[in-house]
CSV table of C-alpha atoms in Angstrom, one decimal:
chain,number,residue,atom,x,y,z
A,1330,MET,CA,-35.3,-1.5,85.7
A,1331,ALA,CA,-32.3,0.1,87.5
A,1332,GLU,CA,-32.7,2.3,90.6
A,1333,VAL,CA,-31.1,5.7,90.4
A,1334,LEU,CA,-28.9,6.2,93.5
A,1335,GLU,CA,-27.4,9.6,92.4
A,1336,ASP,CA,-27.6,11.9,89.4
A,1337,GLY,CA,-25.9,15.1,88.5
A,1338,ASP,CA,-23.6,16.9,86.0
A,1339,ILE,CA,-20.6,15.2,84.5
A,1340,TYR,CA,-17.6,17.0,82.9
A,1341,PHE,CA,-14.7,15.5,80.9
A,1342,LEU,CA,-11.3,17.2,80.6
A,1343,TYR,CA,-7.9,16.2,79.3
A,1344,ARG,CA,-4.5,17.4,80.6
A,1345,PRO,CA,-1.8,17.9,77.9
A,1346,ARG,CA,1.6,16.2,78.5
A,1347,VAL,CA,4.2,18.4,80.1
A,1348,GLY,CA,5.8,20.6,77.4
A,1349,GLU,CA,2.9,20.1,74.9
A,1350,GLU,CA,1.2,23.4,74.2
A,1351,HIS,CA,-1.0,22.2,71.3
A,1352,VAL,CA,-2.5,18.7,71.5
A,1353,GLY,CA,-3.2,16.8,68.3
A,1354,SER,CA,-3.7,13.2,69.4
A,1355,LEU,CA,-4.0,10.9,72.3
A,1356,ALA,CA,-0.2,10.5,72.4
A,1357,GLU,CA,0.0,14.2,73.6
A,1358,VAL,CA,-2.5,13.7,76.4
A,1359,GLN,CA,-1.2,13.0,79.9
A,1360,ARG,CA,-4.5,12.3,81.8
A,1361,LEU,CA,-8.2,12.0,81.3
A,1362,LEU,CA,-10.1,13.7,84.1
A,1363,VAL,CA,-13.8,13.4,85.1
A,1364,VAL,CA,-15.7,15.7,87.4
A,1365,LEU,CA,-18.9,14.5,89.0
A,1366,CYS,CA,-21.2,17.1,90.6
A,1367,PRO,CA,-24.3,15.6,92.2
A,1368,TRP,CA,-27.5,17.6,92.2
A,1369,ARG,CA,-28.9,16.5,95.5
A,1370,GLY,CA,-27.5,16.9,99.0
A,1371,ARG,CA,-24.3,18.9,99.9
A,1372,ARG,CA,-22.7,20.7,97.0
A,1373,ARG,CA,-19.5,18.9,96.1
A,1374,LEU,CA,-17.3,18.3,93.2
A,1375,ARG,CA,-15.4,15.0,92.8
A,1376,LEU,CA,-12.3,14.9,90.5
A,1377,LEU,CA,-11.6,11.4,89.1
A,1378,VAL,CA,-8.5,10.2,87.1
A,1379,VAL,CA,-9.1,7.5,84.6
A,1380,GLY,CA,-6.2,5.1,83.7
A,1381,ARG,CA,-4.9,4.6,80.2
A,1382,LYS,CA,-6.0,8.2,79.4
A,1383,HIS,CA,-9.3,7.1,77.8
A,1384,LEU,CA,-12.5,5.4,78.9
A,1385,PRO,CA,-13.0,1.7,78.5
A,1386,GLU,CA,-14.1,0.5,75.1
A,1387,ILE,CA,-17.8,-0.6,75.2
A,1388,SER,CA,-17.6,-3.2,72.5
A,1389,GLU,CA,-14.7,-5.1,74.2
A,1390,HIS,CA,-16.1,-4.8,77.7
A,1391,ALA,CA,-12.7,-3.4,78.6
A,1392,ARG,CA,-11.8,-3.0,82.3
A,1393,TYR,CA,-10.0,0.1,83.4
A,1394,TRP,CA,-8.7,1.4,86.7
A,1395,ALA,CA,-9.6,4.9,88.0
A,1396,PHE,CA,-9.4,6.7,91.3
A,1397,VAL,CA,-10.8,9.7,93.1
A,1398,GLU,CA,-8.1,12.4,93.2
A,1399,SER,CA,-9.9,15.1,95.2
A,1400,VAL,CA,-13.3,16.1,96.6
A,1401,VAL,CA,-14.1,19.8,97.1
A,1402,ASP,CA,-17.0,22.0,98.0
A,1403,ARG,CA,-16.5,25.0,95.6
A,1404,PRO,CA,-15.4,25.4,92.0
A,1405,GLU,CA,-12.6,27.8,93.1
A,1406,GLN,CA,-11.0,24.9,95.1
A,1407,LEU,CA,-11.0,22.7,92.1
A,1408,TYR,CA,-9.6,25.5,89.9
A,1409,GLU,CA,-6.7,25.7,92.3
A,1410,ALA,CA,-6.0,22.0,91.9
A,1411,LEU,CA,-6.2,22.2,88.1
A,1412,ARG,CA,-4.5,25.5,87.3
A,1413,PRO,CA,-1.2,25.6,85.3
A,1414,SER,CA,2.0,25.1,87.4
A,1415,ARG,CA,5.7,25.5,86.8
A,1416,TYR,CA,8.4,23.4,88.3
A,1417,VAL,CA,12.2,22.9,87.8
A,1418,THR,CA,14.0,19.7,86.9
A,1419,LYS,CA,17.8,19.1,87.0
A,1420,THR,CA,18.0,18.0,83.4
A,1421,ARG,CA,15.4,20.1,81.6
A,1422,GLY,CA,15.2,23.2,83.7
A,1423,GLU,CA,11.8,24.9,84.2
A,1424,ARG,CA,8.8,22.9,82.9
A,1425,LEU,CA,5.2,24.0,82.5
A,1426,GLN,CA,2.3,21.8,83.4
A,1427,GLN,CA,-0.7,23.0,81.3
A,1428,ALA,CA,-4.2,23.3,82.8
A,1429,PRO,CA,-6.7,20.6,81.7
A,1430,ARG,CA,-8.9,21.5,78.7
A,1431,PRO,CA,-12.6,21.0,78.4
A,1432,LEU,CA,-13.6,18.0,76.4
A,1433,ALA,CA,-17.3,17.3,77.0
A,1434,GLU,CA,-20.2,17.8,79.5
A,1435,GLY,CA,-23.6,16.2,80.2
A,1436,ALA,CA,-25.6,14.4,82.8
A,1437,TYR,CA,-24.8,11.2,84.7
A,1438,CYS,CA,-26.5,8.6,87.0
A,1439,VAL,CA,-25.1,6.1,89.4
A,1440,THR,CA,-27.6,3.2,89.4
A,1441,ARG,CA,-28.2,0.0,91.2
A,1442,HIS,CA,-28.8,-2.8,88.7
A,1443,ASP,CA,-29.4,-6.3,90.1
A,1444,ASP,CA,-26.3,-7.0,92.3
A,1445,HIS,CA,-24.0,-4.3,90.8
A,1446,THR,CA,-23.8,-0.6,90.1
A,1447,HIS,CA,-23.5,1.4,86.9
A,1448,LEU,CA,-22.1,4.8,86.0
A,1449,ALA,CA,-24.2,6.0,83.0
A,1450,TYR,CA,-24.1,9.3,81.2
A,1451,GLN,CA,-25.3,11.2,78.2
A,1452,LEU,CA,-23.5,14.2,76.6
A,1453,GLU,CA,-25.0,17.6,76.0
A,1454,LEU,CA,-21.9,19.1,74.5
A,1455,PRO,CA,-20.3,18.9,72.0
A,1456,ARG,CA,-23.4,18.4,69.9
A,1457,ARG,CA,-21.3,16.3,67.4
A,1458,PRO,CA,-18.3,14.5,68.9
A,1459,GLY,CA,-15.1,14.8,66.9
A,1460,PRO,CA,-11.5,13.4,67.0
A,1461,PRO,CA,-10.8,14.3,70.7
A,1462,GLN,CA,-13.9,12.6,71.9
A,1463,ARG,CA,-13.5,9.5,69.7
A,1464,GLU,CA,-9.8,9.0,70.6
A,1465,LEU,CA,-10.6,9.2,74.3
A,1466,ASP,CA,-13.7,7.0,73.9
A,1467,ILE,CA,-16.1,9.6,75.2
A,1468,GLU,CA,-19.3,8.2,73.7
A,1469,PRO,CA,-22.4,10.4,73.2
A,1470,GLU,CA,-24.1,8.0,75.7
A,1471,ALA,CA,-22.6,5.0,77.6
A,1472,SER,CA,-22.9,2.8,80.6
A,1473,TYR,CA,-20.1,1.3,82.7
A,1474,ILE,CA,-20.3,-1.3,85.5
A,1475,VAL,CA,-18.4,0.4,88.3
A,1476,THR,CA,-17.0,-1.2,91.5
A,1477,VAL,CA,-14.9,0.2,94.3
A,1478,LYS,CA,-11.8,-1.6,95.6
A,1479,ASN,CA,-11.4,-2.5,99.2
A,1480,PRO,CA,-8.6,-0.1,100.4
A,1481,ALA,CA,-7.6,-2.7,103.0
A,1482,ALA,CA,-7.1,-5.4,100.3
A,1483,PRO,CA,-3.6,-5.8,98.6
A,1484,SER,CA,-3.1,-4.9,95.0
A,1485,PRO,CA,-1.0,-6.7,92.4
A,1486,PRO,CA,2.6,-5.3,92.1
A,1487,GLY,CA,2.6,-2.0,90.1
A,1488,VAL,CA,-1.2,-1.7,90.2
A,1489,GLY,CA,-3.2,0.9,92.0
A,1490,LEU,CA,-2.3,3.6,94.5
A,1491,PRO,CA,0.5,3.3,97.0
A,1492,GLY,CA,-0.6,2.5,100.6
A,1493,ARG,CA,-0.4,6.2,101.8
A,1494,GLY,CA,-2.5,7.3,98.8
A,1495,ARG,CA,-5.4,4.9,99.5
A,1496,ALA,CA,-8.7,6.1,101.0
A,1497,ARG,CA,-9.4,5.7,104.7
A,1498,LEU,CA,-13.1,5.0,104.7
A,1499,PRO,CA,-15.6,5.5,107.5
A,1500,ALA,CA,-16.5,2.3,109.4
A,1501,ASP,CA,-20.0,2.0,107.8
A,1502,LEU,CA,-18.5,2.0,104.3
A,1503,GLN,CA,-15.5,-0.2,105.1
A,1504,GLU,CA,-17.9,-2.8,106.6
A,1505,ARG,CA,-19.7,-3.2,103.2
A,1506,PHE,CA,-16.8,-5.1,101.8
A,1507,HIS,CA,-16.9,-7.8,104.5
A,1508,THR,CA,-14.1,-10.0,103.2
A,1509,ARG,CA,-14.4,-9.0,99.5
A,1510,ARG,CA,-11.8,-7.1,97.4
A,1511,PHE,CA,-14.5,-5.2,95.5
A,1512,ALA,CA,-18.0,-3.9,96.2
A,1513,PRO,CA,-20.7,-2.0,94.3
A,1514,VAL,CA,-20.6,1.8,94.5
A,1515,ASP,CA,-23.6,1.6,96.8
A,1516,PRO,CA,-24.0,4.1,98.4
A,1517,PRO,CA,-22.3,6.6,96.1
A,1518,ARG,CA,-20.8,8.2,99.3
A,1519,PHE,CA,-17.8,6.0,98.4
A,1520,LEU,CA,-16.9,8.6,95.9
A,1521,ASP,CA,-16.7,11.3,98.5
A,1522,HIS,CA,-13.3,10.0,99.7
A,1523,PRO,CA,-10.0,10.9,97.9
A,1524,GLY,CA,-7.9,7.8,97.2
A,1525,VAL,CA,-10.9,5.5,96.6
A,1526,GLU,CA,-10.0,3.2,93.7
A,1527,LEU,CA,-12.5,2.1,91.1
A,1528,VAL,CA,-12.8,-0.4,88.2
A,1529,LEU,CA,-14.8,0.7,85.2
A,1530,ILE,CA,-16.1,-2.0,82.8
A,1531,GLY,CA,-17.6,-1.1,79.4
A,1532,ALA,CA,-21.2,-2.2,79.4
A,1533,ALA,CA,-23.5,-0.6,76.8
A,1534,HIS,CA,-23.8,2.2,74.3
A,1535,ASP,CA,-27.5,2.6,74.9
A,1536,ALA,CA,-27.5,3.2,78.6
A,1537,SER,CA,-31.2,4.3,78.7
A,1538,ALA,CA,-32.4,1.0,77.1
A,1539,GLU,CA,-30.0,-1.2,79.2
A,1540,LEU,CA,-30.9,0.4,82.5
A,1541,GLY,CA,-34.5,1.6,81.8
A,1542,ILE,CA,-33.7,5.2,82.8
A,1543,ASP,CA,-34.5,8.4,80.9
A,1544,LEU,CA,-31.1,10.0,80.3
A,1545,ASP,CA,-32.7,12.6,77.9
A,1546,ALA,CA,-34.6,13.9,80.9
A,1547,GLU,CA,-31.5,14.0,83.0
A,1548,VAL,CA,-29.7,16.1,80.4
A,1549,GLU,CA,-32.7,18.5,80.3
A,1550,ARG,CA,-32.2,19.0,84.1
A,1551,ALA,CA,-28.5,19.6,83.8
A,1552,ALA,CA,-27.2,22.9,85.0
A,1553,ARG,CA,-27.3,25.6,82.4
A,1554,ASP,CA,-24.2,27.3,83.8
A,1555,THR,CA,-21.3,25.1,82.9
A,1556,ILE,CA,-18.7,24.4,85.5
A,1557,PHE,CA,-16.0,25.3,83.0
A,1558,GLU,CA,-17.2,28.9,83.2
A,1559,GLU,CA,-17.2,28.7,87.0
A,1560,LEU,CA,-13.7,27.2,87.0
A,1561,ARG,CA,-12.5,29.8,84.5
A,1562,ILE,CA,-10.1,27.2,83.1
A,1563,GLY,CA,-7.7,29.0,80.8
A,1564,ARG,CA,-8.9,32.5,82.0
A,1565,ALA,CA,-5.2,33.5,82.5
A,1566,ASP,CA,-4.6,33.2,78.8
A,1567,ARG,CA,-8.0,34.3,77.3
A,1568,PRO,CA,-10.8,36.7,78.3
A,1569,VAL,CA,-13.5,34.1,78.4
A,1570,ALA,CA,-13.7,30.5,79.4
A,1571,PRO,CA,-12.8,28.2,76.5
A,1572,GLU,CA,-15.7,26.6,74.6
A,1573,ILE,CA,-16.1,22.9,74.3
A,1574,THR,CA,-15.2,21.9,70.7
A,1575,ALA,CA,-14.9,18.7,68.7
A,1576,ARG,CA,-11.3,19.6,67.8
A,1577,TRP,CA,-8.0,19.1,69.5
A,1578,ARG,CA,-6.5,22.3,70.9
């Protein structure tokens, strides 16, 4: 039986590649983003970036890198970080970076399981996943072993964030590594620091059975007002927040 250390709402978004107005496959996706919004304690939203543009495959126990890009207190602050932006290049002139698009939402738990930690979730929307969710490996329910990298430890060449981008952790969190390069995400306060680097390892499709937790109950407790409505993603282009669909857009 796993111990739940934190639970809350989870949201998945994908950002189209620069210059792509309509996305039709993973090839036209620039980034997979995950927002974690804990239910207890101080209101905060954590924006995570997942490497390789999709989640690790469960069946292969794949191991992917991710990092915390930002942590904010209000949806408006996150909206500012995600809104469309224009910039100018010498060779291609003005370029438009599209805003991320809603992909899925549900409830999540960070759990302590034996000597490691898991990030587990279950989707509430879309009801029936389609091509976008399948190509980005967003399962209806899944569990991943999650560890945090020691920001003081070196990384292999070409891997991870540059030195200036790495987190500067409080002393009590840094001490939890001792001399190790990785540690469990215990406590989940590790995730409250931009620049924290993570490793996600595909563990199980049936997270509830594997960890002995009731994800159905977690989804029932999930916030009724979606964060996508609070963020008003796409509001500049349409009168209402875009719905979560099982189709590429």
